[in-house]
Structure formats: structure tokens, C-alpha cells
Coordinates of C-alpha atoms (C1' of nucleotides) in Angstrom, one line a residue:
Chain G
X1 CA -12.8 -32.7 60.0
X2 CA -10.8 -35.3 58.3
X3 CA -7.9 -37.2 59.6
X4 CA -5.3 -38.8 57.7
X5 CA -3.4 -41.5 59.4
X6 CA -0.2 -43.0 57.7
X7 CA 1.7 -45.7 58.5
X8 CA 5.6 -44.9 59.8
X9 CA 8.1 -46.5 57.8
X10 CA 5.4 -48.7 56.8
X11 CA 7.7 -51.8 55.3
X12 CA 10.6 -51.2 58.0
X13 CA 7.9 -51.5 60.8
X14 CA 6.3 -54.6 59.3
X15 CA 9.6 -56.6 58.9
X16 CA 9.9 -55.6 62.8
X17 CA 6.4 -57.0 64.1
X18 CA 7.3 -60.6 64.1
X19 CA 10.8 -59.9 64.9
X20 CA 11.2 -57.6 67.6
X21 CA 15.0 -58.3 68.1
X22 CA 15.0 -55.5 65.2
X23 CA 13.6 -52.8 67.4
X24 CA 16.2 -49.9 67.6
X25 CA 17.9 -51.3 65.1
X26 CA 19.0 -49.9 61.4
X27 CA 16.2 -51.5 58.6
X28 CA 16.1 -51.3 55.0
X29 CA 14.1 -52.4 52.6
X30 CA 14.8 -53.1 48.9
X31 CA 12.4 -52.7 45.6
X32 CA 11.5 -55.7 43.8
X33 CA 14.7 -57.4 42.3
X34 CA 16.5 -56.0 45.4
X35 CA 17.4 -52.7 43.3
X36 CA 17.0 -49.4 45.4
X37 CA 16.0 -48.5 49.2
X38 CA 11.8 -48.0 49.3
X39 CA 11.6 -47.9 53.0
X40 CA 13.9 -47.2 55.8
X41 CA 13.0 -47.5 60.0
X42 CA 14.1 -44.1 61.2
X43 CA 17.8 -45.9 62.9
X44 CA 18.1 -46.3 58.8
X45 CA 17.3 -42.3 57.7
X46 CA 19.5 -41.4 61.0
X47 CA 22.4 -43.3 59.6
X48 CA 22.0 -41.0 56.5
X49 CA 20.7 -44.0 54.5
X50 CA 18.4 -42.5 51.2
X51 CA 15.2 -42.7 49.6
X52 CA 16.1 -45.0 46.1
X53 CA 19.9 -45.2 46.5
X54 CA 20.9 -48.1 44.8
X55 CA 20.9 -51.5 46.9
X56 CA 24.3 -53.0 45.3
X57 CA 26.4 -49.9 45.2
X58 CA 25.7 -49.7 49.1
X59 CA 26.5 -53.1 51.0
X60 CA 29.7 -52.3 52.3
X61 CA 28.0 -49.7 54.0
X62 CA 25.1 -51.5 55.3
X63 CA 27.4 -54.1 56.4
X64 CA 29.8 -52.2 58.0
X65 CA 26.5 -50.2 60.0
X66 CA 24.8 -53.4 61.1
X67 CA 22.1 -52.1 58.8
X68 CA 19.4 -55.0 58.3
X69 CA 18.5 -55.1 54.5
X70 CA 15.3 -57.0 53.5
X71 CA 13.7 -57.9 50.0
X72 CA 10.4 -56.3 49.5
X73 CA 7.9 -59.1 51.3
X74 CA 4.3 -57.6 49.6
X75 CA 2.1 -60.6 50.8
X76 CA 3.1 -59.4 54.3
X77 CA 2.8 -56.0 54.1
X78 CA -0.8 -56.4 51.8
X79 CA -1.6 -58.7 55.2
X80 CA -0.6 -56.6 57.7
X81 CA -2.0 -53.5 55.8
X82 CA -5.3 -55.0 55.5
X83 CA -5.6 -55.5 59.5
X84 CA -4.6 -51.8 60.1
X85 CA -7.4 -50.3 57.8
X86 CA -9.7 -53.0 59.8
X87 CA -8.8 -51.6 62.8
X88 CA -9.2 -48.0 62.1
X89 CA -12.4 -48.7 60.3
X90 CA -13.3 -50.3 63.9
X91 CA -12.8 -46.7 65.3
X92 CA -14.2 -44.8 62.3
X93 CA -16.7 -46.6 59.5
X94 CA -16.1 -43.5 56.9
X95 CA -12.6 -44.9 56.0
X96 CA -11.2 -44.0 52.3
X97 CA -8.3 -46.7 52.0
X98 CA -5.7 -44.2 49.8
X99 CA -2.6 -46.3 49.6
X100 CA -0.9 -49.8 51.4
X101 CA 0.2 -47.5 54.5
X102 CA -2.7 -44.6 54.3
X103 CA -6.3 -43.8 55.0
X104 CA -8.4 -41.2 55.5
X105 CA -11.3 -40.7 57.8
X106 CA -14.3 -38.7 57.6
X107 CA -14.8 -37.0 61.4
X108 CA -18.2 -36.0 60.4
X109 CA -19.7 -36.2 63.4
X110 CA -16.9 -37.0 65.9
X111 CA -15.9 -33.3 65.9
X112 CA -18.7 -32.4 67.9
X113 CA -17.4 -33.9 70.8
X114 CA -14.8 -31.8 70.5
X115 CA -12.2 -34.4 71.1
X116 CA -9.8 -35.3 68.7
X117 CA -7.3 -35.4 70.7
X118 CA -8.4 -38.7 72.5
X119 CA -9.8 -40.0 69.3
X120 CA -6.6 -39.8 67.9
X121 CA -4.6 -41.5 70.9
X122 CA -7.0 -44.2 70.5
X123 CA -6.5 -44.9 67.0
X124 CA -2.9 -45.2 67.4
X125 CA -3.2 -46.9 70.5
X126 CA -5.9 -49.7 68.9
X127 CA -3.8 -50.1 65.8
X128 CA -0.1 -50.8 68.0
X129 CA -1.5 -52.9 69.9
X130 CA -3.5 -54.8 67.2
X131 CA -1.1 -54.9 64.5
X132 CA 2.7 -53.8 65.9
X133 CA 2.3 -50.6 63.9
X134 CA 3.0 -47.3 65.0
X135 CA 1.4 -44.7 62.8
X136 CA 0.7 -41.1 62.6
X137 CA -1.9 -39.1 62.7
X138 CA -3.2 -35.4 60.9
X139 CA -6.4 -33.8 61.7
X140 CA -7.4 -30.8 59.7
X141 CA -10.7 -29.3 57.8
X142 CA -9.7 -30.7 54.4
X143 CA -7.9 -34.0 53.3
X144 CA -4.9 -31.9 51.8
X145 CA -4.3 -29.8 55.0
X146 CA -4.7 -33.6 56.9
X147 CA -1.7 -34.6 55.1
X148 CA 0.2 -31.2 55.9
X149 CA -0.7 -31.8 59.1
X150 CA 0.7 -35.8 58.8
X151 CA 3.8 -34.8 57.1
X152 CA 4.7 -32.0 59.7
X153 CA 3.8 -34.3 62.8
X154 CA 6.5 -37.0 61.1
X155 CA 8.7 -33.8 60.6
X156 CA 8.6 -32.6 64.0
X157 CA 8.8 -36.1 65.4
X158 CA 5.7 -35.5 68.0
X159 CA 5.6 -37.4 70.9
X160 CA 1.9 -38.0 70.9
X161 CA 1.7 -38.9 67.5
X162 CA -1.1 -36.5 65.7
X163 CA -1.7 -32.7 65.5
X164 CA -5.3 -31.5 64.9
X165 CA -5.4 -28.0 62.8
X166 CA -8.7 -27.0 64.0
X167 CA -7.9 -23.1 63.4
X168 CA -7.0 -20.8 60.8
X169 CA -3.9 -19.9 63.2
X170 CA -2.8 -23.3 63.8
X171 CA -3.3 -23.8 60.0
X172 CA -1.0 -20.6 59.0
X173 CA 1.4 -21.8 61.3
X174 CA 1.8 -25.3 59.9
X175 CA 1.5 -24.5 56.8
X176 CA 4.7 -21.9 57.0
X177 CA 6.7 -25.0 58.0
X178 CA 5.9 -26.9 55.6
X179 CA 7.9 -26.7 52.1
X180 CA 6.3 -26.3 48.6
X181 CA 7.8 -29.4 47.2
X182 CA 6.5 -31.3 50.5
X183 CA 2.7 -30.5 49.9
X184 CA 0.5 -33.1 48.1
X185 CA 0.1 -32.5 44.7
X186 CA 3.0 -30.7 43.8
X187 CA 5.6 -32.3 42.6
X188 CA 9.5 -31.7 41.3
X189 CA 8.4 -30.0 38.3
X190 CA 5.8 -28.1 40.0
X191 CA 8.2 -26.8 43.2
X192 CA 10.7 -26.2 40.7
X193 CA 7.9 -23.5 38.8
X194 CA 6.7 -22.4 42.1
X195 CA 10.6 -21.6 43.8
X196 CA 11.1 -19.4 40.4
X197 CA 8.5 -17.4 41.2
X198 CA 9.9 -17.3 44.8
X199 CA 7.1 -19.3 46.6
X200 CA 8.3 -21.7 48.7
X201 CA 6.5 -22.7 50.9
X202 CA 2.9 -23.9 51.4
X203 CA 1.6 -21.2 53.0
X204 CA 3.0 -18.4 50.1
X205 CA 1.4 -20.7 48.2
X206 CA -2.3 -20.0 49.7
X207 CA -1.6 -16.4 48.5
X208 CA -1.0 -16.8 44.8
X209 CA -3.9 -16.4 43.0
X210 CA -6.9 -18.3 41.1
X211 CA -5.9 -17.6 37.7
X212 CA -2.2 -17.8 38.0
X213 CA -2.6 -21.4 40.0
X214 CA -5.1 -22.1 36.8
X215 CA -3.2 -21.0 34.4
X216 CA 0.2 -23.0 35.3
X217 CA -1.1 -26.0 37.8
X218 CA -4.3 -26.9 35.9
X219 CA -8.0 -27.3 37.9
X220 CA -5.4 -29.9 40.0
X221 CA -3.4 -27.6 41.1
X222 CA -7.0 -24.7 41.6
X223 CA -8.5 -27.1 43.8
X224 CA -5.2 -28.2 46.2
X225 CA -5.2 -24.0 46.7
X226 CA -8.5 -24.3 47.4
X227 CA -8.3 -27.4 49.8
X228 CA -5.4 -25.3 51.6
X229 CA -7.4 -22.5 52.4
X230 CA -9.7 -24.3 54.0
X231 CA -12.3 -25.5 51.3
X232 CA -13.0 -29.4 50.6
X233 CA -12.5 -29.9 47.1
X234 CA -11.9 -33.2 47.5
X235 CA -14.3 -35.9 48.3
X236 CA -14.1 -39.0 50.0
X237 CA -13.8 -42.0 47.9
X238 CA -15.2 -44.9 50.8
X239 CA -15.5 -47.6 48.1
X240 CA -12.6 -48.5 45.5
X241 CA -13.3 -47.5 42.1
X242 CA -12.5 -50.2 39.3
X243 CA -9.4 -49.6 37.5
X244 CA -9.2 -48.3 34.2
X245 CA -6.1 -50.2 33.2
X246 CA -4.1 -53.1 35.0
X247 CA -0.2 -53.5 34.2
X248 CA 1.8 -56.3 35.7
X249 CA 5.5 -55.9 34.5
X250 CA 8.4 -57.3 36.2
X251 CA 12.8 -56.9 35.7
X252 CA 13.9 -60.3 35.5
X253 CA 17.0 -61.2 38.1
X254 CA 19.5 -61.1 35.4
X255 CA 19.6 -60.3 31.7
X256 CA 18.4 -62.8 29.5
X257 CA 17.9 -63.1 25.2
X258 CA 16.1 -66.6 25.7
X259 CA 13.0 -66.2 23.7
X260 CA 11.6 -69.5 25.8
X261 CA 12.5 -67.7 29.0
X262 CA 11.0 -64.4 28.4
X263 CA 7.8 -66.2 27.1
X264 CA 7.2 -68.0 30.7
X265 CA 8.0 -64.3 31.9
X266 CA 5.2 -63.2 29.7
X267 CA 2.6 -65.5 29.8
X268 CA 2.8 -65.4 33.7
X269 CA 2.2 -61.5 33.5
X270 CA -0.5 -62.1 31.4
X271 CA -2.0 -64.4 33.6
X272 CA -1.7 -62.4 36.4
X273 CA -3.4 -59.1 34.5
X274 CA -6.0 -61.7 33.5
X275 CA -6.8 -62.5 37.6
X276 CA -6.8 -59.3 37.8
X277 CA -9.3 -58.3 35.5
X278 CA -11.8 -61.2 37.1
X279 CA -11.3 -60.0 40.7
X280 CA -12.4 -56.7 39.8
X281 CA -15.1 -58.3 37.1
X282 CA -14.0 -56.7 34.3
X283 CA -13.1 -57.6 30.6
X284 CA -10.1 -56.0 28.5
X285 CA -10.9 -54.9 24.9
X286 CA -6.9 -54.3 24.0
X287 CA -3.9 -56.3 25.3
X288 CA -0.4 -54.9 25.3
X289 CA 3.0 -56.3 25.7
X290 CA 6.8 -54.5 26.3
X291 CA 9.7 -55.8 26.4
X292 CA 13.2 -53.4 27.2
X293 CA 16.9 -53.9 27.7
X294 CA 18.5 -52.3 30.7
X295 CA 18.8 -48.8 30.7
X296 CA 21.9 -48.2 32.9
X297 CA 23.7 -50.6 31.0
X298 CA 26.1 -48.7 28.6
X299 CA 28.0 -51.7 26.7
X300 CA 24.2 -52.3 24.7
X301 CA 22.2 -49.5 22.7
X302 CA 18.6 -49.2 24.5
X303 CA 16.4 -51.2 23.1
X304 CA 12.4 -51.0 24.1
X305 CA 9.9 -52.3 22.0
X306 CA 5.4 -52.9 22.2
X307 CA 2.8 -54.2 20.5
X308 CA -0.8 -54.0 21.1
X309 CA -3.4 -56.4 19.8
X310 CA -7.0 -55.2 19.7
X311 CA -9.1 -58.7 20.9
X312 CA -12.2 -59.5 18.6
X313 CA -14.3 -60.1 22.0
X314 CA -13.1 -58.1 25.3
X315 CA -12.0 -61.2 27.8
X316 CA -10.5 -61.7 31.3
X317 CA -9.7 -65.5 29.8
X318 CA -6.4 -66.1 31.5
X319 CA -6.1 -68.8 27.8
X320 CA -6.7 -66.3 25.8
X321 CA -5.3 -63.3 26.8
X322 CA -2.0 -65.4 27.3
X323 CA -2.3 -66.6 23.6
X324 CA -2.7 -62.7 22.9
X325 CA -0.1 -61.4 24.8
X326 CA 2.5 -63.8 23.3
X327 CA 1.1 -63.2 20.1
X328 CA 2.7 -60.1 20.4
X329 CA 5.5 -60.5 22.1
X330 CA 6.9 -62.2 19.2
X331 CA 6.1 -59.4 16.8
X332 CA 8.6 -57.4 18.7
X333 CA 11.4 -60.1 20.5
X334 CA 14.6 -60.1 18.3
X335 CA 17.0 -62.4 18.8
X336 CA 20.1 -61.5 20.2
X337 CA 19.5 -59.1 22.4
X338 CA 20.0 -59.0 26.2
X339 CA 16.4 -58.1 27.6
X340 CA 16.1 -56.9 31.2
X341 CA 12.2 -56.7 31.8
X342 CA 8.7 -57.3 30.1
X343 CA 5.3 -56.3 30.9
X344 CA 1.4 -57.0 30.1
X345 CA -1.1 -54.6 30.2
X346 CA -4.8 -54.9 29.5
X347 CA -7.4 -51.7 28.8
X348 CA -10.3 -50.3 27.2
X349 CA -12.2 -52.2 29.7
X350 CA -16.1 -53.1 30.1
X351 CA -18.1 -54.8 32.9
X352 CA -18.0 -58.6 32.8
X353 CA -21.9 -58.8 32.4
X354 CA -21.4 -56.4 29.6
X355 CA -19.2 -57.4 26.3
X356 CA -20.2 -57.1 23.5
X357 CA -20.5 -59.9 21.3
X358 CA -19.1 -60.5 17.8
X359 CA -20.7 -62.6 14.9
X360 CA -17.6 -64.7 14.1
X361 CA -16.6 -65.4 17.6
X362 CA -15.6 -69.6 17.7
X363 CA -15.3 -69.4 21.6
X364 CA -17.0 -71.2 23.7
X365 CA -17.0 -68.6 26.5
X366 CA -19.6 -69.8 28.9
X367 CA -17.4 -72.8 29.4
X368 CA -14.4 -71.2 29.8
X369 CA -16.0 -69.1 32.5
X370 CA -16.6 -72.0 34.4
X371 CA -13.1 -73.3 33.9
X372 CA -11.6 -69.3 35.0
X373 CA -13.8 -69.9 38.2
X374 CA -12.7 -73.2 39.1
X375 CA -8.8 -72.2 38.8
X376 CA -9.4 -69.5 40.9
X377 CA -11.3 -71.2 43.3
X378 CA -8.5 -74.1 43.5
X379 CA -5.6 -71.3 43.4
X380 CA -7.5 -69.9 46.6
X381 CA -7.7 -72.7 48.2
X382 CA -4.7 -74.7 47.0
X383 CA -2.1 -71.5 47.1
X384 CA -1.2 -68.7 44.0
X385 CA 0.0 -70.5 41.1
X386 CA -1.0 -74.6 42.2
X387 CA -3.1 -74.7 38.7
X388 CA -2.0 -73.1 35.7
X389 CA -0.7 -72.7 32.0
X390 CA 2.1 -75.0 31.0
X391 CA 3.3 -71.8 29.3
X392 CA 4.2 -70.3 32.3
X393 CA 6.9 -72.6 33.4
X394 CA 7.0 -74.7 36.1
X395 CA 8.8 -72.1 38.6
X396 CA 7.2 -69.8 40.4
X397 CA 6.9 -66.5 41.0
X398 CA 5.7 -66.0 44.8
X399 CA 7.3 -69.2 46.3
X400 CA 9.9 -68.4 48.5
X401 CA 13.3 -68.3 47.5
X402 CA 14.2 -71.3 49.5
X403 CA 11.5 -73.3 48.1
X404 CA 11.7 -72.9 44.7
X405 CA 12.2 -75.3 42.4
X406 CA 15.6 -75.9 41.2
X407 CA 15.1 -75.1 37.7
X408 CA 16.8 -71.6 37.5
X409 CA 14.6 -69.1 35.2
X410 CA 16.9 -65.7 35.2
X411 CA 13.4 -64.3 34.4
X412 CA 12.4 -64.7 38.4
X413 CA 12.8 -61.7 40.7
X414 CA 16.0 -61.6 42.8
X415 CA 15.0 -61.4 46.5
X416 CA 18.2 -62.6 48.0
X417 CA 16.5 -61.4 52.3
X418 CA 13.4 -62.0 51.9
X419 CA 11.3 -62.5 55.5
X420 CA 9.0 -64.9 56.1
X421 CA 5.2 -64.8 54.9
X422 CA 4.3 -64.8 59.0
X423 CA 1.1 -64.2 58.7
X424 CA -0.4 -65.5 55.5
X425 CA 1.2 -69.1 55.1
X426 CA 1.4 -72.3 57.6
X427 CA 5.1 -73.3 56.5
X428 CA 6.4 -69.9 57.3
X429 CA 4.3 -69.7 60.8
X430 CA 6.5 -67.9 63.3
X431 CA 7.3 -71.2 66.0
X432 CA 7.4 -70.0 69.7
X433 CA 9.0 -71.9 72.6
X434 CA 8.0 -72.4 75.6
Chain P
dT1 C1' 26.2 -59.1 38.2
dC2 C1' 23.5 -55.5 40.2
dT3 C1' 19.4 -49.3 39.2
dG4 C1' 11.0 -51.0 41.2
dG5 C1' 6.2 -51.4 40.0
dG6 C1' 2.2 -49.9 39.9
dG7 C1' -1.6 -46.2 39.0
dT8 C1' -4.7 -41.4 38.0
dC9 C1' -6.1 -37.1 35.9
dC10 C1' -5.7 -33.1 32.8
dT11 C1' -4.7 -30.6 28.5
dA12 C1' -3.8 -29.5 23.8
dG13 C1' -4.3 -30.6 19.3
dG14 C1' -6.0 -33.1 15.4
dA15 C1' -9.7 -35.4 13.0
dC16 C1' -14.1 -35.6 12.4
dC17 C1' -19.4 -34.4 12.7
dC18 C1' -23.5 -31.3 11.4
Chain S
dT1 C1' -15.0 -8.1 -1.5
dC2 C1' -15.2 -12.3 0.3
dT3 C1' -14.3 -18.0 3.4
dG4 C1' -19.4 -20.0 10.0
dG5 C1' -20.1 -21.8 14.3
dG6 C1' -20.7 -24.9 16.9
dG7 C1' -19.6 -29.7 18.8
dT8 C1' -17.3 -34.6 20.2
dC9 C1' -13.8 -38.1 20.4
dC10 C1' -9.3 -39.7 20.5
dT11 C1' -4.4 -39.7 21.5
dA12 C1' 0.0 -38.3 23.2
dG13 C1' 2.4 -36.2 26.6
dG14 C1' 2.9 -34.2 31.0
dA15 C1' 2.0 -33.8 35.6
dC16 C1' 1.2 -36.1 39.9
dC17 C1' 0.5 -40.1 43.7
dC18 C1' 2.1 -44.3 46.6

DNA sequence: TCTGGGGTCCTAGGACCC
DNA sequence: TCTGGGGTCCTAGGACCC
């Protein structure tokens, strides 16, 4: 058996662990640049507040609700995240991390002891009282009837927290309740092809078969039919792979044409695809750079350029791929144009220990490994950003709003209610009274 | 004034090989 | 009257996930 336990209203419930005066109360958190609504506390959904409506069209509303709207805070929900997987992995070792607010858990073993029930109360039990952070809980044969059995336990609102599908009736039945376009793996376009052929919901969906699921869903779409009958298609994955390509890309707060702005914007992506790439120890053989106007804005034509420049020696050289990336950038900035966001992203990647050299190469890359290590080291110790590029500006770009230097770059995310860094930084500590 | 930011996998088709 | 039969690699585009 596998269990898959998921976070509830992940970022809502963070922004309410060190603040508990926001229990029972309306939360809403905003994407980066405070655009649209990525998480809601249930108070929020009740009040009919959706999934990616758009932040600025709706503050009279929030206002006039006593909704509490936040800026997305990731260094405390990567934090708090981080504990919860500890803590489940505390209950059960075989622990696949799958996303920020989800995990699954190999039972292989537990099941025996016929149980689940009270192994699921205690992992939910463990993790509130650990962390602040009630989650949910699916137990079922295969990882995608674990998240049926997730998704319908949220849908139901179950008291206890989890359901356990541990037979082929309590598996029909759940899987009747549960909509095509809810199921794992199938997505708009996909629910849209299935409702035309008048399956809709997951359990018509067992009944279709092989070759039709083949023939319009791919071997994707073969083995989710396959996982919802019953049969594991899908293993764990207990350790994370590397990635294959790493993009950082950011819209700035407000539109800006300033070459000198959107190079600090630039270089600091760079330099954080370049961390990247050493944390994972890997090298990128291609570095790529975009640049766009805003979309929704109708008084400018579109405009959305990139480059990419092939390196002569695959690096994770924060100096070089910076000097790369801007190389770029200014094959495709114009003047005169109102830019709303820019991104880096490095790929065709190798192992560190494994680049291939080339003949003409002028570097001096053994020393400026050493010098990668020791800003990383000091960045650890000292705080993100305390040594870098002059390039990249002297504002930065994970220092709390009310810190930040005075030197306005309209590059820099807008994150107007932003919390508190509780857990991760001494200034922003919570202080309790006695 | 204002609309997020990451990722993965699969397939088809073209170019090329012997 | 007639024009083989395999392969691989790469890329773009489309689907999906959180």
C-alpha cells in the first residue's frame, strides 16, 4: 500500500502557524509580484474566493470580507515544508518528497499489521503537533488511486483526515465520485477528449480500453489506467533525481525599458541558475536568456524575444555564465520598449567531475572553483546575496521589503504583505512576552 | 499601476547513418 | 518493368504536474 499525504491549504496554513490570531479566519495568498491567488485557507474558498483570480482586480472584496491577503513567503514555506517531510519520514523511512506540500510513502510492510488506520492518525497527529500543519491523508494499492483517495478525503471534508482504499469495492466507489478532470494525470485538454466521448468520471474511465487510452493519452495516459485498476506502474522515486534544466525567471514590479535595470535583473538570474547548477553538481553546456513585455497590456504590441549561447566549456561559474547570459541579453534588448519580465535558463547539462575540456580554453577553472566554493560558503554563512557580482546591483532580491535598500530597482518583485521569515532568520524571530 | 514560476515526459517528423 | 530496410539523434510542440 502507498499513502499520499498532502498538505491542506499548504501556504494559508503556514502563514497561520506563527500567527494563530488567523485561525478561522479568511487567508489568501498571492503569486510572486502579488499577481493572482495560489492558495486560499478554506474560510477563503467558503467565501467563494478562486484559484488564480487576479490579486488587484479583487481588494475591495478582500477588504470588505476581512480577507487576510499575504505575499508569497517561499523561505517559510521551503522551511516549514522541510520539517513536515522530516516528520513523516520519522513515521515512514520510504518517503518520495513529490512537491513543497506532498509525499508519498511506501507501506511495504506496515500493511501487515493491518492498521492503517492508526498509522494514519499518527502521521497527522506527529506532523500538527510538530509543525502547526494539518494535512491529509490517502491510502490505496497504487500512488495514483492514493491521490484519488487524497483528493476525495479533502472533497468530502473527513473528520479523521485519511481514507484507506484497501478493496476493489471501496475503490469502485471512490472512484465514481471522483471527476475525470480531478484525476492525476489528466488534464483540461485531456477531460475535455474524455467528456466527448462521454466518460466522466474516473471510474468510466477504468473501463475504456488499452488501445483507445494508447492511442489518444500516450503510454502516460496507458499506465494511469493501469495504476487505477489496481496495478503499480509507477515507482517510487526515494531520492531526487538531478534536473535536466534549471530556469530562474522573474516579472519585475513595474514595467521597465532601462537596459541597466534589466541587466541587474539578468545577471541576478543568472547567478542564481549558476547556484543552482553547483548545489546539484552539475555543469551547463548552453545558456539561455528571454526577455517579454506584458501580455495583458493592450496599449504595446507583444514583444518576446531569446537567445541562446552555446559555452565553449560547460560551467556552473556564477562569472561566467553571467558574462554569457548578458552576452545575450543584448543581442535581443531594444531600446524603447517597456519590458515586464526576463529569465535565465541553463541546459544540456553534464556532471561537474565530468566536462569536457576544450583545447583553446584561457580559463583558469580550478581557481575559480575555489573562488565558487568560498562565495557559497560565505553566502551560507553570511546570508543569500552578502557576496556577489557588482553586476547584480546592490539591492536585493530576498531581503525583506522593509529592509531593502533605498535604491528603488522596478526590476524587484512587488510583495507589498509579505510575513516574516519566523523560522529561518534572527531579525524576523517571532518575540514572545511573558 | 497591477495578471506566477518553476518543472517533466512523450511523440512525430526530419535529417542523417550504413 | 523497375526504386531496400533497417537504425539513431535531434527538435518542436503538446500534454501534464505542483
Amino acid at each position: 500500500m502507498i499513502a499520499l499525504v498532502d498538505c491542506n491549504n499548504f501556504y494559508a496554513s503556514c502563514e497561520r502557524v506563527f500567527n494563530p490570531s488567523l485561525d478561522g479566519k479568511p487567508i489568501v495568498v498571492l503569486s510572486n509580484n502579488d499577481g493572482c491567488v495560489i492558495a486560499r485557507s478554506q474560510e477563503a474558498k467558503d467565501k467563494g474566493v478562486e484559484m488564480g483570480e487576479v490579486a488587484f482586480q479583487r481588494m475591495d472584496f478582500y477588504a470588505a470580507n476581512s480577507i487576510h491577503v499575504f505575499s508569497s513567503n517561499y523561505t517559510l514555506y521551503g522551511d516549514l515544508s522541510r520539517r513536515v517531510m522530516e516528520t513523516l519520514a520519522s513515521v515512514i523511512p520510504e518517503i518520495e518528497i513529490y512537491s513543497i506540500d506532498e509525499a508519498f510513502l511506501d507501506l511495504t510492510g506496515y500493511a501487515q499489521f493491518n492498521d492503517l488506520a492508526t498509522l494514519a492518525s499518527t502521521m497527522r497527529e506527529r506532523v500538527y503537533q510538530n509543525i502547526g500543519i494539518p494535512v491529509s491523508v490517502g491510502i490505496a494499492p497504487t500512488k495514483a488511486l492514493a491521490k484519488i483517495a487524497n483528493r476525495l478525503c479533502k472533497k468530502l471534508k473527513r473528520k479523521n483526515g485519511f481514507i484507506i482504499l484497501d478493496n476493489q469495492e471501496k475503490i469502485d466507489a471512490a472512484l465514481k465520485m471522483v471527476a475525470i478532470g480531478d484525476v492525476w494525470g489528466i488534464g483540461r485538454r485531456y477531460a475535455k477528449l474524455l467528456n466527448g466521448y462521454h466518460v466522466t468520471t474516473a471510474y468510466e474511465f477504468t473501463k475504456l480500453n488499452d488501445d483507445f487510452v494508447k492511442k489518444h493519452l500516450s503510454v502516460v495516459g496507458l499506465r494511469l489506467l493501469h495504476e487505477l485498476r489496481g496495478k503499480p506502474c509507477l515507482d517510487m522515486e526515494f531520492s531526487a533525481s538531478a534536473k535536466k534544466n534549471i530556469c530562474t525567471s522573474r516579472s519585475f514590479g513595474s514595467q521597465t525599458d532601462s537596459y541597466l535595470e534589466i541587466r541587474e535583473a539578468v545577471a541576478n538570474h543568472a547567478a542564481m541558475c549558476a547556484e543552482k547548477l553547483r548545489r546539484q553538481k552539475s555543469c551547463a553546456a548552453v545558456v539561455s536568456v528571454f526577455i517579454e513585455t506584458n501580455r495583458f497590456d493592450t496599449r504595446q504590441v507583444y514583444v518576446g524575444r531569446s537567445k541562446s549561447i552555446n559555452l565553449p566549456v560547460a560551467s556552473n561559474d556564477t562569472t561566467e555564465l553571467t558574462h554569457y547570459a548578458l552576452k545575450a541579453l543584448d543581442l535581443i534588448y531594444k531600446a524603447g520598449i517597456r519590458y515586464k519580465k526576463a529569465g535565465v535558463i541553463v541546459l544540456d547539462f553534464v556532471p561537474q567531475e565530468n566536462v569536457q575540456a576544450n583545447l583553446f580554453d584561457v580559463e583558469n577553472r580550478e581557481r575559480k572553483k575555489q573562488l565558487m566554493q568560498t562565495v557559497d560558503k560565505l553566502n551560507r554563512w553570511a546570508g543569500k546575496g552578502m557576496v556577489k557580482l557588482a553586476v547584480q546591483g546592490t539591492g536585493s532580491f530576498n531581503v525583506k521589503a522593509q529592509n531593502e535598500p533605498k535604491e528603488h530597482r522596478s526590476w524587484q518583485l512587488r510583495r507589498e504583505r509579505l510575513s516574516p521569515r519566523y523560522s529561518t532568520c534572527w531579525e524576523e524571530l517571532l518575540t514572545v512576552r511573558i
